[in-house]
Amino acid sequence: MRPTRRARASDTSDTGVSVAGLVSPLAAKLASIEAACPGTRAISGVRHTRIAGTRRMSLHAQGKAVDVRGPYGCIYGQLKGWSGGYSTDAGRVQHIHISYDDAGGREMGLRFAHGGGRRHHHAFRSAYARMR
């Protein structure tokens, strides 16, 4: 399989977040979403991080994921039919995680909510206990 080209090093979102190094299908999708949905901006591009609570490297580290904020309804409309993956809980986490891995990676085709339910449940219980 031919490797996917990366975005040019000079590419940045309008907020200054570097999108250099994103695989080209993901960079193209981000550009089309930003054009179709005014106010959309990348808040996290390529970064060397692990998935929260695990030892597994994030797809961000490989240029295969980007997090965006903006008019969520418009962004989700642009993601209909997207062959990569994306998160569905933007209202809760205040961003949409969009990914693409042409090698058939772990998020391809998936629609998912971010993990961490246990931590959020505990925070809710603690807040409830303080209110009583």
mmCIF file of N, CA and C in Angstrom:
data_model
loop_
_atom_site.group_PDB
_atom_site.id
_atom_site.type_symbol
_atom_site.label_atom_id
_atom_site.label_comp_id
_atom_site.label_asym_id
_atom_site.label_seq_id
_atom_site.Cartn_x
_atom_site.Cartn_y
_atom_site.Cartn_z
ATOM 1 N N MET A 1 0.838 -1.168 0.000
ATOM 2 C CA MET A 1 0.000 0.000 0.000
ATOM 3 C C MET A 1 0.896 1.249 0.000
ATOM 4 N N ARG A 2 0.550 2.227 -0.801
ATOM 5 C CA ARG A 2 1.342 3.444 -0.907
ATOM 6 C C ARG A 2 1.135 4.328 0.313
ATOM 7 N N PRO A 3 2.203 4.867 0.901
ATOM 8 C CA PRO A 3 2.045 5.721 2.076
ATOM 9 C C PRO A 3 1.258 6.987 1.746
ATOM 10 N N THR A 4 0.485 7.430 2.693
ATOM 11 C CA THR A 4 -0.298 8.650 2.533
ATOM 12 C C THR A 4 0.609 9.854 2.701
ATOM 13 N N ARG A 5 0.491 10.836 1.812
ATOM 14 C CA ARG A 5 1.304 12.051 1.921
ATOM 15 C C ARG A 5 0.863 12.858 3.136
ATOM 16 N N ARG A 6 1.766 13.646 3.645
ATOM 17 C CA ARG A 6 1.512 14.485 4.811
ATOM 18 C C ARG A 6 1.272 15.922 4.381
ATOM 19 N N ALA A 7 0.580 16.681 5.220
ATOM 20 C CA ALA A 7 0.379 18.104 4.958
ATOM 21 C C ALA A 7 1.733 18.816 5.015
ATOM 22 N N ARG A 8 1.851 19.931 4.320
ATOM 23 C CA ARG A 8 3.096 20.699 4.314
ATOM 24 C C ARG A 8 3.378 21.283 5.695
ATOM 25 N N ALA A 9 4.657 21.489 5.985
ATOM 26 C CA ALA A 9 5.096 21.983 7.290
ATOM 27 C C ALA A 9 4.582 23.379 7.589
ATOM 28 N N SER A 10 4.225 24.167 6.563
ATOM 29 C CA SER A 10 3.761 25.536 6.797
ATOM 30 C C SER A 10 2.275 25.599 7.135
ATOM 31 N N ASP A 11 1.578 24.491 7.053
ATOM 32 C CA ASP A 11 0.142 24.491 7.302
ATOM 33 C C ASP A 11 -0.176 24.715 8.771
ATOM 34 N N THR A 12 -1.029 25.707 9.039
ATOM 35 C CA THR A 12 -1.525 25.947 10.389
ATOM 36 C C THR A 12 -2.988 26.317 10.299
ATOM 37 N N SER A 13 -3.726 26.064 11.370
ATOM 38 C CA SER A 13 -5.112 26.500 11.409
ATOM 39 C C SER A 13 -5.131 27.989 11.715
ATOM 40 N N ASP A 14 -6.309 28.596 11.649
ATOM 41 C CA ASP A 14 -6.391 30.032 11.913
ATOM 42 C C ASP A 14 -6.129 30.374 13.379
ATOM 43 N N THR A 15 -6.050 29.388 14.257
ATOM 44 C CA THR A 15 -5.732 29.644 15.664
ATOM 45 C C THR A 15 -4.259 29.406 15.953
ATOM 46 N N GLY A 16 -3.492 29.070 14.947
ATOM 47 C CA GLY A 16 -2.071 28.852 15.132
ATOM 48 C C GLY A 16 -1.696 27.433 15.517
ATOM 49 N N VAL A 17 -2.677 26.541 15.651
ATOM 50 C CA VAL A 17 -2.382 25.140 15.945
ATOM 51 C C VAL A 17 -1.805 24.522 14.682
ATOM 52 N N SER A 18 -0.671 23.890 14.782
ATOM 53 C CA SER A 18 -0.030 23.292 13.618
ATOM 54 C C SER A 18 -0.792 22.062 13.153
ATOM 55 N N VAL A 19 -1.105 22.050 11.881
ATOM 56 C CA VAL A 19 -1.701 20.863 11.282
ATOM 57 C C VAL A 19 -0.701 20.237 10.314
ATOM 58 N N ALA A 20 0.545 20.721 10.371
ATOM 59 C CA ALA A 20 1.610 20.121 9.575
ATOM 60 C C ALA A 20 1.798 18.685 10.040
ATOM 61 N N GLY A 21 1.959 17.786 9.105
ATOM 62 C CA GLY A 21 2.168 16.390 9.455
ATOM 63 C C GLY A 21 0.908 15.564 9.473
ATOM 64 N N LEU A 22 -0.263 16.190 9.280
ATOM 65 C CA LEU A 22 -1.489 15.395 9.184
ATOM 66 C C LEU A 22 -1.453 14.609 7.878
ATOM 67 N N VAL A 23 -1.953 13.377 7.895
ATOM 68 C CA VAL A 23 -2.053 12.616 6.658
ATOM 69 C C VAL A 23 -2.957 13.394 5.712
ATOM 70 N N SER A 24 -2.680 13.332 4.420
ATOM 71 C CA SER A 24 -3.357 14.206 3.462
ATOM 72 C C SER A 24 -4.885 14.064 3.423
ATOM 73 N N PRO A 25 -5.482 12.855 3.525
ATOM 74 C CA PRO A 25 -6.947 12.812 3.524
ATOM 75 C C PRO A 25 -7.553 13.561 4.723
ATOM 76 N N LEU A 26 -6.889 13.490 5.870
ATOM 77 C CA LEU A 26 -7.376 14.177 7.065
ATOM 78 C C LEU A 26 -7.194 15.690 6.919
ATOM 79 N N ALA A 27 -6.053 16.109 6.387
ATOM 80 C CA ALA A 27 -5.813 17.541 6.161
ATOM 81 C C ALA A 27 -6.839 18.105 5.182
ATOM 82 N N ALA A 28 -7.148 17.350 4.126
ATOM 83 C CA ALA A 28 -8.140 17.793 3.144
ATOM 84 C C ALA A 28 -9.528 17.879 3.767
ATOM 85 N N LYS A 29 -9.878 16.906 4.602
ATOM 86 C CA LYS A 29 -11.190 16.926 5.256
ATOM 87 C C LYS A 29 -11.294 18.113 6.198
ATOM 88 N N LEU A 30 -10.233 18.393 6.963
ATOM 89 C CA LEU A 30 -10.227 19.541 7.857
ATOM 90 C C LEU A 30 -10.427 20.830 7.063
ATOM 91 N N ALA A 31 -9.720 20.969 5.953
ATOM 92 C CA ALA A 31 -9.849 22.172 5.124
ATOM 93 C C ALA A 31 -11.270 22.324 4.592
ATOM 94 N N SER A 32 -11.882 21.227 4.161
ATOM 95 C CA SER A 32 -13.247 21.314 3.625
ATOM 96 C C SER A 32 -14.254 21.649 4.723
ATOM 97 N N ILE A 33 -14.047 21.130 5.922
ATOM 98 C CA ILE A 33 -14.931 21.456 7.048
ATOM 99 C C ILE A 33 -14.789 22.924 7.420
ATOM 100 N N GLU A 34 -13.539 23.421 7.496
ATOM 101 C CA GLU A 34 -13.308 24.831 7.834
ATOM 102 C C GLU A 34 -13.946 25.750 6.792
ATOM 103 N N ALA A 35 -13.924 25.349 5.514
ATOM 104 C CA ALA A 35 -14.521 26.159 4.449
ATOM 105 C C ALA A 35 -16.051 26.147 4.529
ATOM 106 N N ALA A 36 -16.628 24.998 4.866
ATOM 107 C CA ALA A 36 -18.080 24.857 4.890
ATOM 108 C C ALA A 36 -18.720 25.337 6.186
ATOM 109 N N CYS A 37 -17.959 25.352 7.269
ATOM 110 C CA CYS A 37 -18.499 25.672 8.589
ATOM 111 C C CYS A 37 -17.715 26.829 9.202
ATOM 112 N N PRO A 38 -18.098 28.075 8.901
ATOM 113 C CA PRO A 38 -17.369 29.224 9.462
ATOM 114 C C PRO A 38 -17.280 29.144 10.987
ATOM 115 N N GLY A 39 -16.118 29.472 11.506
ATOM 116 C CA GLY A 39 -15.889 29.413 12.945
ATOM 117 C C GLY A 39 -15.244 28.122 13.408
ATOM 118 N N THR A 40 -15.108 27.160 12.505
ATOM 119 C CA THR A 40 -14.444 25.902 12.852
ATOM 120 C C THR A 40 -12.945 26.133 12.926
ATOM 121 N N ARG A 41 -12.326 25.561 13.956
ATOM 122 C CA ARG A 41 -10.881 25.695 14.098
ATOM 123 C C ARG A 41 -10.305 24.438 14.736
ATOM 124 N N ALA A 42 -9.093 24.107 14.317
ATOM 125 C CA ALA A 42 -8.374 22.980 14.919
ATOM 126 C C ALA A 42 -7.860 23.439 16.276
ATOM 127 N N ILE A 43 -8.086 22.638 17.304
ATOM 128 C CA ILE A 43 -7.575 22.985 18.634
ATOM 129 C C ILE A 43 -6.425 22.077 19.044
ATOM 130 N N SER A 44 -6.240 20.989 18.306
ATOM 131 C CA SER A 44 -5.138 20.075 18.603
ATOM 132 C C SER A 44 -4.807 19.285 17.350
ATOM 133 N N GLY A 45 -3.575 19.396 16.903
ATOM 134 C CA GLY A 45 -3.131 18.670 15.725
ATOM 135 C C GLY A 45 -2.156 17.585 16.114
ATOM 136 N N VAL A 46 -1.001 17.603 15.474
ATOM 137 C CA VAL A 46 0.020 16.597 15.739
ATOM 138 C C VAL A 46 0.674 16.901 17.079
ATOM 139 N N ARG A 47 0.669 15.911 17.951
ATOM 140 C CA ARG A 47 1.306 16.051 19.261
ATOM 141 C C ARG A 47 1.726 14.669 19.738
ATOM 142 N N HIS A 48 2.763 14.621 20.517
ATOM 143 C CA HIS A 48 3.294 13.343 21.009
ATOM 144 C C HIS A 48 2.640 13.021 22.351
ATOM 145 N N THR A 49 1.524 12.306 22.313
ATOM 146 C CA THR A 49 0.790 11.980 23.537
ATOM 147 C C THR A 49 0.293 10.546 23.500
ATOM 148 N N ARG A 50 -0.076 10.087 24.666
ATOM 149 C CA ARG A 50 -0.695 8.765 24.798
ATOM 150 C C ARG A 50 -2.187 8.947 25.029
ATOM 151 N N ILE A 51 -2.945 7.901 24.744
ATOM 152 C CA ILE A 51 -4.371 7.916 25.026
ATOM 153 C C ILE A 51 -4.532 7.958 26.535
ATOM 154 N N ALA A 52 -5.374 8.847 27.032
ATOM 155 C CA ALA A 52 -5.552 9.023 28.476
ATOM 156 C C ALA A 52 -5.830 7.692 29.163
ATOM 157 N N GLY A 53 -5.072 7.432 30.213
ATOM 158 C CA GLY A 53 -5.266 6.233 31.019
ATOM 159 C C GLY A 53 -4.684 4.961 30.418
ATOM 160 N N THR A 54 -3.931 5.088 29.324
ATOM 161 C CA THR A 54 -3.347 3.903 28.691
ATOM 162 C C THR A 54 -1.883 4.160 28.371
ATOM 163 N N ARG A 55 -1.220 3.117 27.882
ATOM 164 C CA ARG A 55 0.170 3.254 27.419
ATOM 165 C C ARG A 55 0.215 3.347 25.897
ATOM 166 N N ARG A 56 -0.941 3.316 25.254
ATOM 167 C CA ARG A 56 -1.025 3.329 23.794
ATOM 168 C C ARG A 56 -0.849 4.753 23.256
ATOM 169 N N MET A 57 -0.013 4.887 22.202
ATOM 170 C CA MET A 57 0.203 6.199 21.591
ATOM 171 C C MET A 57 -1.072 6.663 20.893
ATOM 172 N N SER A 58 -1.345 7.938 21.014
ATOM 173 C CA SER A 58 -2.492 8.558 20.363
ATOM 174 C C SER A 58 -2.281 8.622 18.862
ATOM 175 N N LEU A 59 -3.360 8.608 18.098
ATOM 176 C CA LEU A 59 -3.257 8.796 16.655
ATOM 177 C C LEU A 59 -2.756 10.200 16.326
ATOM 178 N N HIS A 60 -2.874 11.139 17.265
ATOM 179 C CA HIS A 60 -2.338 12.486 17.065
ATOM 180 C C HIS A 60 -0.823 12.415 16.837
ATOM 181 N N ALA A 61 -0.145 11.522 17.524
ATOM 182 C CA ALA A 61 1.312 11.414 17.428
ATOM 183 C C ALA A 61 1.764 10.993 16.032
ATOM 184 N N GLN A 62 0.879 10.354 15.284
ATOM 185 C CA GLN A 62 1.207 9.880 13.943
ATOM 186 C C GLN A 62 0.621 10.774 12.852
ATOM 187 N N GLY A 63 -0.004 11.884 13.240
ATOM 188 C CA GLY A 63 -0.631 12.766 12.255
ATOM 189 C C GLY A 63 -1.922 12.208 11.700
ATOM 190 N N LYS A 64 -2.532 11.291 12.446
ATOM 191 C CA LYS A 64 -3.746 10.631 11.974
ATOM 192 C C LYS A 64 -4.994 11.083 12.717
ATOM 193 N N ALA A 65 -4.893 12.161 13.516
ATOM 194 C CA ALA A 65 -6.053 12.665 14.251
ATOM 195 C C ALA A 65 -5.915 14.166 14.469
ATOM 196 N N VAL A 66 -7.071 14.824 14.546
ATOM 197 C CA VAL A 66 -7.140 16.251 14.828
ATOM 198 C C VAL A 66 -8.401 16.493 15.663
ATOM 199 N N ASP A 67 -8.341 17.441 16.584
ATOM 200 C CA ASP A 67 -9.508 17.835 17.375
ATOM 201 C C ASP A 67 -9.961 19.198 16.898
ATOM 202 N N VAL A 68 -11.271 19.376 16.730
ATOM 203 C CA VAL A 68 -11.807 20.645 16.237
ATOM 204 C C VAL A 68 -12.952 21.142 17.112
ATOM 205 N N ARG A 69 -13.124 22.466 17.096
ATOM 206 C CA ARG A 69 -14.282 23.114 17.716
ATOM 207 C C ARG A 69 -14.940 23.965 16.655
ATOM 208 N N GLY A 70 -16.200 24.232 16.855
ATOM 209 C CA GLY A 70 -16.949 25.067 15.919
ATOM 210 C C GLY A 70 -18.418 24.717 16.003
ATOM 211 N N PRO A 71 -19.180 25.064 14.980
ATOM 212 C CA PRO A 71 -20.611 24.731 14.975
ATOM 213 C C PRO A 71 -20.787 23.218 14.765
ATOM 214 N N TYR A 72 -21.020 22.520 15.876
ATOM 215 C CA TYR A 72 -20.993 21.057 15.846
ATOM 216 C C TYR A 72 -21.978 20.444 14.854
ATOM 217 N N GLY A 73 -23.167 21.006 14.726
ATOM 218 C CA GLY A 73 -24.138 20.467 13.770
ATOM 219 C C GLY A 73 -23.605 20.507 12.343
ATOM 220 N N CYS A 74 -22.991 21.618 11.979
ATOM 221 C CA CYS A 74 -22.404 21.764 10.644
ATOM 222 C C CYS A 74 -21.253 20.786 10.456
ATOM 223 N N ILE A 75 -20.389 20.678 11.465
ATOM 224 C CA ILE A 75 -19.243 19.774 11.359
ATOM 225 C C ILE A 75 -19.719 18.335 11.203
ATOM 226 N N TYR A 76 -20.693 17.916 12.027
ATOM 227 C CA TYR A 76 -21.199 16.550 11.898
ATOM 228 C C TYR A 76 -21.845 16.332 10.533
ATOM 229 N N GLY A 77 -22.496 17.356 9.994
ATOM 230 C CA GLY A 77 -23.060 17.249 8.651
ATOM 231 C C GLY A 77 -21.979 16.990 7.609
ATOM 232 N N GLN A 78 -20.832 17.634 7.766
ATOM 233 C CA GLN A 78 -19.711 17.446 6.849
ATOM 234 C C GLN A 78 -19.041 16.082 7.028
ATOM 235 N N LEU A 79 -19.228 15.467 8.185
ATOM 236 C CA LEU A 79 -18.610 14.165 8.451
ATOM 237 C C LEU A 79 -19.466 12.988 7.993
ATOM 238 N N LYS A 80 -20.701 13.243 7.548
ATOM 239 C CA LYS A 80 -21.536 12.143 7.043
ATOM 240 C C LYS A 80 -20.815 11.467 5.885
ATOM 241 N N GLY A 81 -20.695 10.167 5.971
ATOM 242 C CA GLY A 81 -20.024 9.402 4.931
ATOM 243 C C GLY A 81 -18.506 9.366 5.046
ATOM 244 N N TRP A 82 -17.939 10.012 6.070
ATOM 245 C CA TRP A 82 -16.487 10.026 6.283
ATOM 246 C C TRP A 82 -16.028 8.609 6.585
ATOM 247 N N SER A 83 -15.041 8.137 5.859
ATOM 248 C CA SER A 83 -14.572 6.761 6.048
ATOM 249 C C SER A 83 -13.673 6.605 7.270
ATOM 250 N N GLY A 84 -13.150 7.719 7.777
ATOM 251 C CA GLY A 84 -12.352 7.667 9.000
ATOM 252 C C GLY A 84 -13.264 7.604 10.217
ATOM 253 N N GLY A 85 -12.706 7.892 11.370
ATOM 254 C CA GLY A 85 -13.485 7.860 12.599
ATOM 255 C C GLY A 85 -13.720 9.253 13.139
ATOM 256 N N TYR A 86 -14.718 9.373 14.014
ATOM 257 C CA TYR A 86 -14.935 10.634 14.723
ATOM 258 C C TYR A 86 -15.754 10.408 15.980
ATOM 259 N N SER A 87 -15.574 11.335 16.922
ATOM 260 C CA SER A 87 -16.297 11.240 18.193
ATOM 261 C C SER A 87 -17.680 11.850 18.050
ATOM 262 N N THR A 88 -18.585 11.405 18.916
ATOM 263 C CA THR A 88 -19.981 11.839 18.839
ATOM 264 C C THR A 88 -20.439 12.596 20.085
ATOM 265 N N ASP A 89 -19.518 12.924 20.977
ATOM 266 C CA ASP A 89 -19.886 13.543 22.244
ATOM 267 C C ASP A 89 -19.319 14.957 22.396
ATOM 268 N N ALA A 90 -19.410 15.738 21.333
ATOM 269 C CA ALA A 90 -18.827 17.089 21.331
ATOM 270 C C ALA A 90 -19.394 17.964 22.446
ATOM 271 N N GLY A 91 -20.662 17.853 22.718
ATOM 272 C CA GLY A 91 -21.261 18.675 23.769
ATOM 273 C C GLY A 91 -20.653 18.420 25.136
ATOM 274 N N ARG A 92 -20.253 17.197 25.393
ATOM 275 C CA ARG A 92 -19.681 16.839 26.692
ATOM 276 C C ARG A 92 -18.207 17.206 26.797
ATOM 277 N N VAL A 93 -17.428 16.979 25.732
ATOM 278 C CA VAL A 93 -15.986 17.189 25.810
ATOM 279 C C VAL A 93 -15.518 18.465 25.116
ATOM 280 N N GLN A 94 -16.443 19.189 24.505
ATOM 281 C CA GLN A 94 -16.164 20.485 23.873
ATOM 282 C C GLN A 94 -15.216 20.406 22.677
ATOM 283 N N HIS A 95 -15.198 19.294 21.970
ATOM 284 C CA HIS A 95 -14.473 19.186 20.709
ATOM 285 C C HIS A 95 -14.927 17.918 19.988
ATOM 286 N N ILE A 96 -14.588 17.848 18.709
ATOM 287 C CA ILE A 96 -14.806 16.633 17.924
ATOM 288 C C ILE A 96 -13.433 16.102 17.528
ATOM 289 N N HIS A 97 -13.193 14.846 17.821
ATOM 290 C CA HIS A 97 -11.949 14.163 17.454
ATOM 291 C C HIS A 97 -12.216 13.495 16.105
ATOM 292 N N ILE A 98 -11.411 13.830 15.097
ATOM 293 C CA ILE A 98 -11.557 13.259 13.755
ATOM 294 C C ILE A 98 -10.259 12.520 13.432
ATOM 295 N N SER A 99 -10.388 11.298 12.917
ATOM 296 C CA SER A 99 -9.180 10.517 12.627
ATOM 297 C C SER A 99 -9.266 9.853 11.261
ATOM 298 N N TYR A 100 -8.093 9.489 10.748
ATOM 299 C CA TYR A 100 -8.003 8.768 9.475
ATOM 300 C C TYR A 100 -6.711 7.954 9.469
ATOM 301 N N ASP A 101 -6.829 6.666 9.165
ATOM 302 C CA ASP A 101 -5.659 5.785 9.091
ATOM 303 C C ASP A 101 -5.870 4.849 7.910
ATOM 304 N N ASP A 102 -5.220 5.158 6.790
ATOM 305 C CA ASP A 102 -5.435 4.383 5.564
ATOM 306 C C ASP A 102 -4.986 2.932 5.668
ATOM 307 N N ALA A 103 -4.258 2.598 6.719
ATOM 308 C CA ALA A 103 -3.847 1.203 6.930
ATOM 309 C C ALA A 103 -4.943 0.415 7.654
ATOM 310 N N GLY A 104 -6.120 1.026 7.820
ATOM 311 C CA GLY A 104 -7.227 0.337 8.482
ATOM 312 C C GLY A 104 -7.094 0.344 9.989
ATOM 313 N N GLY A 105 -6.625 1.440 10.543
ATOM 314 C CA GLY A 105 -6.363 1.567 11.969
ATOM 315 C C GLY A 105 -7.574 1.387 12.853
ATOM 316 N N ARG A 106 -7.328 1.505 14.145
ATOM 317 C CA ARG A 106 -8.322 1.147 15.158
ATOM 318 C C ARG A 106 -9.574 2.011 15.161
ATOM 319 N N GLU A 107 -9.550 3.225 14.589
ATOM 320 C CA GLU A 107 -10.739 4.085 14.614
ATOM 321 C C GLU A 107 -11.434 4.190 13.258
ATOM 322 N N MET A 108 -10.891 3.578 12.217
ATOM 323 C CA MET A 108 -11.485 3.705 10.881
ATOM 324 C C MET A 108 -12.942 3.261 10.893
ATOM 325 N N GLY A 109 -13.800 4.170 10.459
ATOM 326 C CA GLY A 109 -15.220 3.871 10.368
ATOM 327 C C GLY A 109 -15.968 3.915 11.674
ATOM 328 N N LEU A 110 -15.284 4.167 12.784
ATOM 329 C CA LEU A 110 -15.949 4.161 14.080
ATOM 330 C C LEU A 110 -16.565 5.521 14.413
ATOM 331 N N ARG A 111 -17.678 5.487 15.079
ATOM 332 C CA ARG A 111 -18.325 6.656 15.671
ATOM 333 C C ARG A 111 -18.350 6.352 17.154
ATOM 334 N N PHE A 112 -17.742 7.186 17.971
ATOM 335 C CA PHE A 112 -17.524 6.804 19.364
ATOM 336 C C PHE A 112 -17.607 7.997 20.289
ATOM 337 N N ALA A 113 -17.828 7.711 21.574
ATOM 338 C CA ALA A 113 -17.762 8.714 22.632
ATOM 339 C C ALA A 113 -16.434 8.526 23.356
ATOM 340 N N HIS A 114 -15.887 9.630 23.842
ATOM 341 C CA HIS A 114 -14.636 9.562 24.598
ATOM 342 C C HIS A 114 -14.837 8.738 25.866
ATOM 343 N N GLY A 115 -13.779 8.071 26.317
ATOM 344 C CA GLY A 115 -13.838 7.262 27.534
ATOM 345 C C GLY A 115 -13.801 8.127 28.775
ATOM 346 N N GLY A 116 -13.636 7.499 29.909
ATOM 347 C CA GLY A 116 -13.513 8.232 31.163
ATOM 348 C C GLY A 116 -14.798 8.306 31.956
ATOM 349 N N GLY A 117 -15.767 7.456 31.652
ATOM 350 C CA GLY A 117 -17.041 7.499 32.351
ATOM 351 C C GLY A 117 -16.911 7.314 33.853
ATOM 352 N N ARG A 118 -15.964 6.471 34.274
ATOM 353 C CA ARG A 118 -15.789 6.212 35.699
ATOM 354 C C ARG A 118 -15.373 7.488 36.429
ATOM 355 N N ARG A 119 -14.427 8.220 35.853
ATOM 356 C CA ARG A 119 -13.954 9.452 36.482
ATOM 357 C C ARG A 119 -15.094 10.473 36.557
ATOM 358 N N HIS A 120 -15.865 10.591 35.494
ATOM 359 C CA HIS A 120 -16.959 11.559 35.486
ATOM 360 C C HIS A 120 -18.033 11.167 36.501
ATOM 361 N N HIS A 121 -18.295 9.867 36.608
ATOM 362 C CA HIS A 121 -19.288 9.402 37.574
ATOM 363 C C HIS A 121 -18.839 9.752 38.990
ATOM 364 N N HIS A 122 -17.579 9.509 39.285
ATOM 365 C CA HIS A 122 -17.049 9.814 40.614
ATOM 366 C C HIS A 122 -17.158 11.322 40.901
ATOM 367 N N ALA A 123 -16.827 12.139 39.904
ATOM 368 C CA ALA A 123 -16.913 13.591 40.083
ATOM 369 C C ALA A 123 -18.357 13.997 40.362
ATOM 370 N N PHE A 124 -19.301 13.364 39.671
ATOM 371 C CA PHE A 124 -20.704 13.674 39.894
ATOM 372 C C PHE A 124 -21.111 13.281 41.316
ATOM 373 N N ARG A 125 -20.706 12.096 41.757
ATOM 374 C CA ARG A 125 -21.067 11.657 43.110
ATOM 375 C C ARG A 125 -20.493 12.594 44.158
ATOM 376 N N SER A 126 -19.242 13.018 43.973
ATOM 377 C CA SER A 126 -18.626 13.928 44.930
ATOM 378 C C SER A 126 -19.342 15.251 44.978
ATOM 379 N N ALA A 127 -19.718 15.770 43.813
ATOM 380 C CA ALA A 127 -20.436 17.043 43.750
ATOM 381 C C ALA A 127 -21.811 16.904 44.409
ATOM 382 N N TYR A 128 -22.470 15.770 44.176
ATOM 383 C CA TYR A 128 -23.782 15.544 44.772
ATOM 384 C C TYR A 128 -23.672 15.475 46.296
ATOM 385 N N ALA A 129 -22.648 14.797 46.791
ATOM 386 C CA ALA A 129 -22.459 14.663 48.231
ATOM 387 C C ALA A 129 -22.234 16.042 48.877
ATOM 388 N N ARG A 130 -21.509 16.937 48.192
ATOM 389 C CA ARG A 130 -21.267 18.272 48.730
ATOM 390 C C ARG A 130 -22.538 19.106 48.769
ATOM 391 N N MET A 131 -23.475 18.823 47.859
ATOM 392 C CA MET A 131 -24.704 19.613 47.795
ATOM 393 C C MET A 131 -25.659 19.251 48.929
ATOM 394 N N ARG A 132 -25.549 18.061 49.482
ATOM 395 C CA ARG A 132 -26.509 17.604 50.487
ATOM 396 C C ARG A 132 -26.278 18.217 51.825
#
